[in-house]
CSV table of C-alpha atoms in Angstrom, one decimal:
chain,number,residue,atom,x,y,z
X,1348,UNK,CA,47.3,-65.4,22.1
X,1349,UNK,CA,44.4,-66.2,19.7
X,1350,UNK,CA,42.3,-63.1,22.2
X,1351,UNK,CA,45.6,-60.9,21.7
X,1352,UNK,CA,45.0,-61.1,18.2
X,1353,UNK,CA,41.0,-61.0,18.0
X,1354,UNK,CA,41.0,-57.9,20.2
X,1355,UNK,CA,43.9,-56.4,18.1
X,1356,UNK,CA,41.6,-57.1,15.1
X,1357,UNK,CA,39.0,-55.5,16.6
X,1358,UNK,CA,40.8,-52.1,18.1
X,1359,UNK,CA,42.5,-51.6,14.2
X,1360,UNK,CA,39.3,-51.8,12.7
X,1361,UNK,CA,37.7,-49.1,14.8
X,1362,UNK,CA,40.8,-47.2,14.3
X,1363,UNK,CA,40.2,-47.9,10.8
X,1364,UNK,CA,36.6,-46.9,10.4
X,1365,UNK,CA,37.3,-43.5,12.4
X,1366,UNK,CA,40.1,-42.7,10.0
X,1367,UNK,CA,38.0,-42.9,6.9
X,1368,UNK,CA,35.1,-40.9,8.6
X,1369,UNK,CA,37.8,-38.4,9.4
X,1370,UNK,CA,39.0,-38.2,5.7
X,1371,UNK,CA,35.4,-37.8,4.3
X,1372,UNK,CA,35.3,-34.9,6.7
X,1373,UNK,CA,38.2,-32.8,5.6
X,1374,UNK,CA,37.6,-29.5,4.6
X,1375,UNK,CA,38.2,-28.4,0.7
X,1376,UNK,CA,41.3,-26.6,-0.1
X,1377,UNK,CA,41.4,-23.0,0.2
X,1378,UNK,CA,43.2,-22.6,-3.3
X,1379,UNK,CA,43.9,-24.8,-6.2
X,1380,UNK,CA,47.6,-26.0,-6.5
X,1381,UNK,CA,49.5,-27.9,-9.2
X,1382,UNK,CA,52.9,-28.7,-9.6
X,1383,UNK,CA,52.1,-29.9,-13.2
X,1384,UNK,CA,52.7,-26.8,-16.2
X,1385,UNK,CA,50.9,-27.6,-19.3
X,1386,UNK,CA,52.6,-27.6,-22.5
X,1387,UNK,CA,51.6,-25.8,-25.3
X,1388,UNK,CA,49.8,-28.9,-27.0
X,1389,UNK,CA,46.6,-31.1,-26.2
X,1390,UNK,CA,47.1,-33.7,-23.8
X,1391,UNK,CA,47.6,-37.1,-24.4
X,1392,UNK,CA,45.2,-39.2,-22.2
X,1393,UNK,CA,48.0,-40.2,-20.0
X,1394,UNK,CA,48.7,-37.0,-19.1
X,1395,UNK,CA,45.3,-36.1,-18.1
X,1396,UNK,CA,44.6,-38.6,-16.4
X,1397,UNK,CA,47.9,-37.8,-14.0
X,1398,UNK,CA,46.0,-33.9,-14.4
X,1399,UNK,CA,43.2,-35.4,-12.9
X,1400,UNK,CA,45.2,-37.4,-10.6
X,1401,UNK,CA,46.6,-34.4,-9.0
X,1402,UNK,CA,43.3,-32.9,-8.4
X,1403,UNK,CA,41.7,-35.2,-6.4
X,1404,UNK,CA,45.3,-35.1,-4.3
X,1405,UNK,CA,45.0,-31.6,-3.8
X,1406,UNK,CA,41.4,-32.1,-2.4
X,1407,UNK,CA,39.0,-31.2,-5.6
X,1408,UNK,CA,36.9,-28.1,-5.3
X,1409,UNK,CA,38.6,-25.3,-3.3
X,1410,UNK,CA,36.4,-23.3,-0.7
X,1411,UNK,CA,36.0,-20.2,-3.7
X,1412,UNK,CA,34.7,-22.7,-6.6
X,1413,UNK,CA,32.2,-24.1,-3.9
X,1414,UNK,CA,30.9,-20.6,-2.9
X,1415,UNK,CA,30.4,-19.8,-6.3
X,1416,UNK,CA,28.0,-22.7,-6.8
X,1417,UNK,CA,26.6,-22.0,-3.7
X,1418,UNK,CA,25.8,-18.0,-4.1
X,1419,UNK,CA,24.5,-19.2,-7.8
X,1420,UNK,CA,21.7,-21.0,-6.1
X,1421,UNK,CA,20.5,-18.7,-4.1
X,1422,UNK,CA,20.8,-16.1,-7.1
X,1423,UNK,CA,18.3,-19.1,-8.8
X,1424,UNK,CA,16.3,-19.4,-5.9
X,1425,UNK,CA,15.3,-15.9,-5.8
X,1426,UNK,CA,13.9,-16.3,-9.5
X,1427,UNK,CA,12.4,-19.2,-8.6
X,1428,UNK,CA,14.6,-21.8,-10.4
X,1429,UNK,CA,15.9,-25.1,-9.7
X,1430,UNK,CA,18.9,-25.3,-7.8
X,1431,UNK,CA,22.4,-26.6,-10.1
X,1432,UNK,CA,24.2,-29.4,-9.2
X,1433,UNK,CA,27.9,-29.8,-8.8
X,1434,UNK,CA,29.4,-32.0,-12.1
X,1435,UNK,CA,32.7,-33.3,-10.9
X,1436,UNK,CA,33.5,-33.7,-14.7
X,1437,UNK,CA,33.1,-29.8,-15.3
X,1438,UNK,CA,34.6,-28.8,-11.9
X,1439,UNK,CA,37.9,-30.5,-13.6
X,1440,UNK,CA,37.6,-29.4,-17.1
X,1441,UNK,CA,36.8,-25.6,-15.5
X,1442,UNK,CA,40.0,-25.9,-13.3
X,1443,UNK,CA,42.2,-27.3,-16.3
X,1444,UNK,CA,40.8,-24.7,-18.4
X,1445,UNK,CA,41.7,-22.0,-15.9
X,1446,UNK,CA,45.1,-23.4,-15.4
X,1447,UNK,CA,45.6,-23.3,-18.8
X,1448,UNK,CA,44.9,-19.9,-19.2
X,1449,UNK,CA,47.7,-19.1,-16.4
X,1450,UNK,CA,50.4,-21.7,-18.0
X,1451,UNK,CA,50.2,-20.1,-21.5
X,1452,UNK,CA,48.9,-16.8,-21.0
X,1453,UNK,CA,50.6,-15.1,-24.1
X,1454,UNK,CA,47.5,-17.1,-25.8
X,1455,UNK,CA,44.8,-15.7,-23.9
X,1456,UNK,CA,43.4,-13.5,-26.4
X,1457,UNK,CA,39.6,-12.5,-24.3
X,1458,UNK,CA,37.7,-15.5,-25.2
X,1459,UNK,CA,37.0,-18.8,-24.9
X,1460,UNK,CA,38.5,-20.0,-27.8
X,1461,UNK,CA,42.6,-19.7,-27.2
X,1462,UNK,CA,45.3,-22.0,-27.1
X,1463,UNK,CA,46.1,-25.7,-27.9
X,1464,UNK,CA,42.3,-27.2,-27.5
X,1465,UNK,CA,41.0,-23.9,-30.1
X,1466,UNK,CA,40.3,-25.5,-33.4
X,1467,UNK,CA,37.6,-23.3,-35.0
X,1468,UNK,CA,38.1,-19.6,-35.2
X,1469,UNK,CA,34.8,-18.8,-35.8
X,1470,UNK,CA,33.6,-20.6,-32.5
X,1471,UNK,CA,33.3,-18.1,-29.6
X,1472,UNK,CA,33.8,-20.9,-27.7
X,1473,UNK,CA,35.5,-23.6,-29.1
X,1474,UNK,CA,38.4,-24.3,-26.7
X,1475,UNK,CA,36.0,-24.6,-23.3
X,1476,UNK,CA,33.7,-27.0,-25.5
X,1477,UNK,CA,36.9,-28.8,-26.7
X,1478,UNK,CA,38.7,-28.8,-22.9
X,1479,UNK,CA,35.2,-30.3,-21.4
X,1480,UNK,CA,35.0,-33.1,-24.3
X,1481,UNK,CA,38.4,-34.0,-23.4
X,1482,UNK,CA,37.8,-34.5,-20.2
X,1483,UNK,CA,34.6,-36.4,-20.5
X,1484,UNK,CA,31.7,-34.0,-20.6
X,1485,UNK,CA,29.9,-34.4,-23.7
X,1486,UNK,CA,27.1,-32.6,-23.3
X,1487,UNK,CA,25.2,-29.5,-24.0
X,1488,UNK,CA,26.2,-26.8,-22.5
X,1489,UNK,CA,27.2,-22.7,-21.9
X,1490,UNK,CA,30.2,-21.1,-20.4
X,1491,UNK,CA,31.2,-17.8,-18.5
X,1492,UNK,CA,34.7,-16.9,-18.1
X,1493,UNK,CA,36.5,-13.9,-16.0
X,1494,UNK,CA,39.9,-13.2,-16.5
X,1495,UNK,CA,42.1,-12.1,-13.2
X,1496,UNK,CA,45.4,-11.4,-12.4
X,1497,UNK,CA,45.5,-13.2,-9.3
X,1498,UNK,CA,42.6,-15.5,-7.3
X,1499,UNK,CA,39.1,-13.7,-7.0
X,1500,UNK,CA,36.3,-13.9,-4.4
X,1501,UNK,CA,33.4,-15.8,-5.0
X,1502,UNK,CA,31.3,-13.1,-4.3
X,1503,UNK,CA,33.2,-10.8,-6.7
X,1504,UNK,CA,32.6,-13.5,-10.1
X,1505,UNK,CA,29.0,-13.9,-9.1
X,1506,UNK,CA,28.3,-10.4,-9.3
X,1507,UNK,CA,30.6,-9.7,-12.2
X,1508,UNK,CA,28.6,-12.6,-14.4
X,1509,UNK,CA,25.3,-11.6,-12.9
X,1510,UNK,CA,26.2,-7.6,-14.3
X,1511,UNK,CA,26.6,-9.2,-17.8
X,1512,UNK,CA,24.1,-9.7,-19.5
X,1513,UNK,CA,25.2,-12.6,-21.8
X,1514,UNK,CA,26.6,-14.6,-18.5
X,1515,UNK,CA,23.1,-13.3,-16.7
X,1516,UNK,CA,21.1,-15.6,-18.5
X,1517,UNK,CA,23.3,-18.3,-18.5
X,1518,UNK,CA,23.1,-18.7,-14.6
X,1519,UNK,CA,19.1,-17.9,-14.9
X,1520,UNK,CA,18.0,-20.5,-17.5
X,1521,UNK,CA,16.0,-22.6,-16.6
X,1522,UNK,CA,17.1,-25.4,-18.6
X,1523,UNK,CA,20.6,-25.7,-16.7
X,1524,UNK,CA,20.9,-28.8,-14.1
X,1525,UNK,CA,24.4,-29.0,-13.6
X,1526,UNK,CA,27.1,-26.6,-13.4
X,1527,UNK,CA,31.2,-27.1,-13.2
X,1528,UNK,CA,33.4,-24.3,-11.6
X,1529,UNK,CA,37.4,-23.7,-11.8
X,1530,UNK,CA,39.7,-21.1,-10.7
X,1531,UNK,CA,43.5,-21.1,-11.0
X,1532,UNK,CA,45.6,-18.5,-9.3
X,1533,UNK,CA,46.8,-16.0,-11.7
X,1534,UNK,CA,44.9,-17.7,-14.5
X,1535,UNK,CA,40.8,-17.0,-15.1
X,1536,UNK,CA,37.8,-18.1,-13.0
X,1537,UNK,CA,35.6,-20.4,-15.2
X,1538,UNK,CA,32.1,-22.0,-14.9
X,1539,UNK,CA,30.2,-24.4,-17.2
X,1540,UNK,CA,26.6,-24.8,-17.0
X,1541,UNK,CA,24.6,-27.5,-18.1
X,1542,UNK,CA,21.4,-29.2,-18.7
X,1543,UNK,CA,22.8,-32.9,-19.0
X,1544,UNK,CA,25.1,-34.7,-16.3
X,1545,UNK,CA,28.8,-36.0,-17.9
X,1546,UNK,CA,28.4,-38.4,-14.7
């Protein structure tokens, strides 16, 4: 009985250790999901916690907010620059911010500065600042925002931000290490870029 159980032991943890390799090898989600609409109101730290929650059920970065980091580097590696690095804080803040912009789109007014988290007119990008405070990032950084219909490629924001010139030279400065990306179907495509880690 006692080698019943020792070899049971044994066989479950292999079965175990397999599973979690197999979890930590799952591919990212193709698009973002949510069941969660937000209201029209800041949210209380309870709630974004459950908003973050979610997230990570749903799998985190989707394949699109990955390639758009990915063609961003090789857009910096062709001016010579240092590579960005994926800010989990940022990807989260981007996503929520784009999901926001699809849950209360009568707000959406062009900018960055619209809705519940908007509390200075005169800041061109007051909300997006607000949304990645909220969510942990305080630090310095620049945003770039497309606004879509529907779920764009990768290779369709890239170029769009690389043909503006204000969004140009946030992806080529130099002083940017880290970089947070977030789509939401039907919502914008957003990206934060950053020279300090929220990590």
């Amino acid at each position: 009985m006692r080698n019943y159980v020792k070899y049971f032991s044994i066989i479950f943890s292999i079965f175990l250790l397999f599973t979690a390799c197999d979890l930590d090898e799952l591919p990212p989600p193709e698009i973002a999901q949510s069941n969660i609409t937000l209201p029209n109101r800041r949210l209380t730290e309870w709630e974004r916690d459950e908003w973050i929650a979610e997230y990570r059920s749903f799998g985190g970065p989707t394949v699109t907010e990955l390639e758009v980091i990915r063609l961003i580097n090789n857009v910096r590696r062709t001016e010579n620059l240092s590579f960005v690095v994926r800010d989990d804080t940022l990807m989260m803040a981007a996503r929520f911010f784009a999901q926001q912009a699809r849950d209360l789109r009568g707000l959406y007014t062009g900018t960055h500065n619209f809705g519940p988290y908007a509390d200075d007119p005169s800041a061109s990008h007051g909300a997006s600042a607000n949304v990645a405070a909220a969510f942990g990032g305080r630090l310095r950084w620049n945003g770039g925002n497309w606004y879509s219909g529907g779920s764009l490629s990768a290779e369709f924001l890239v170029n769009g931000w690389m043909n503006s010139p204000g969004h140009r030279a946030y992806i080529l400065s130099p002083e940017h290490r880290f970089i947070g990306v977030g789509q939401f179907p039907g919502g914008i495509s957003y990206m934060y870029l950053s020279n300090q880690s929220s990590q």
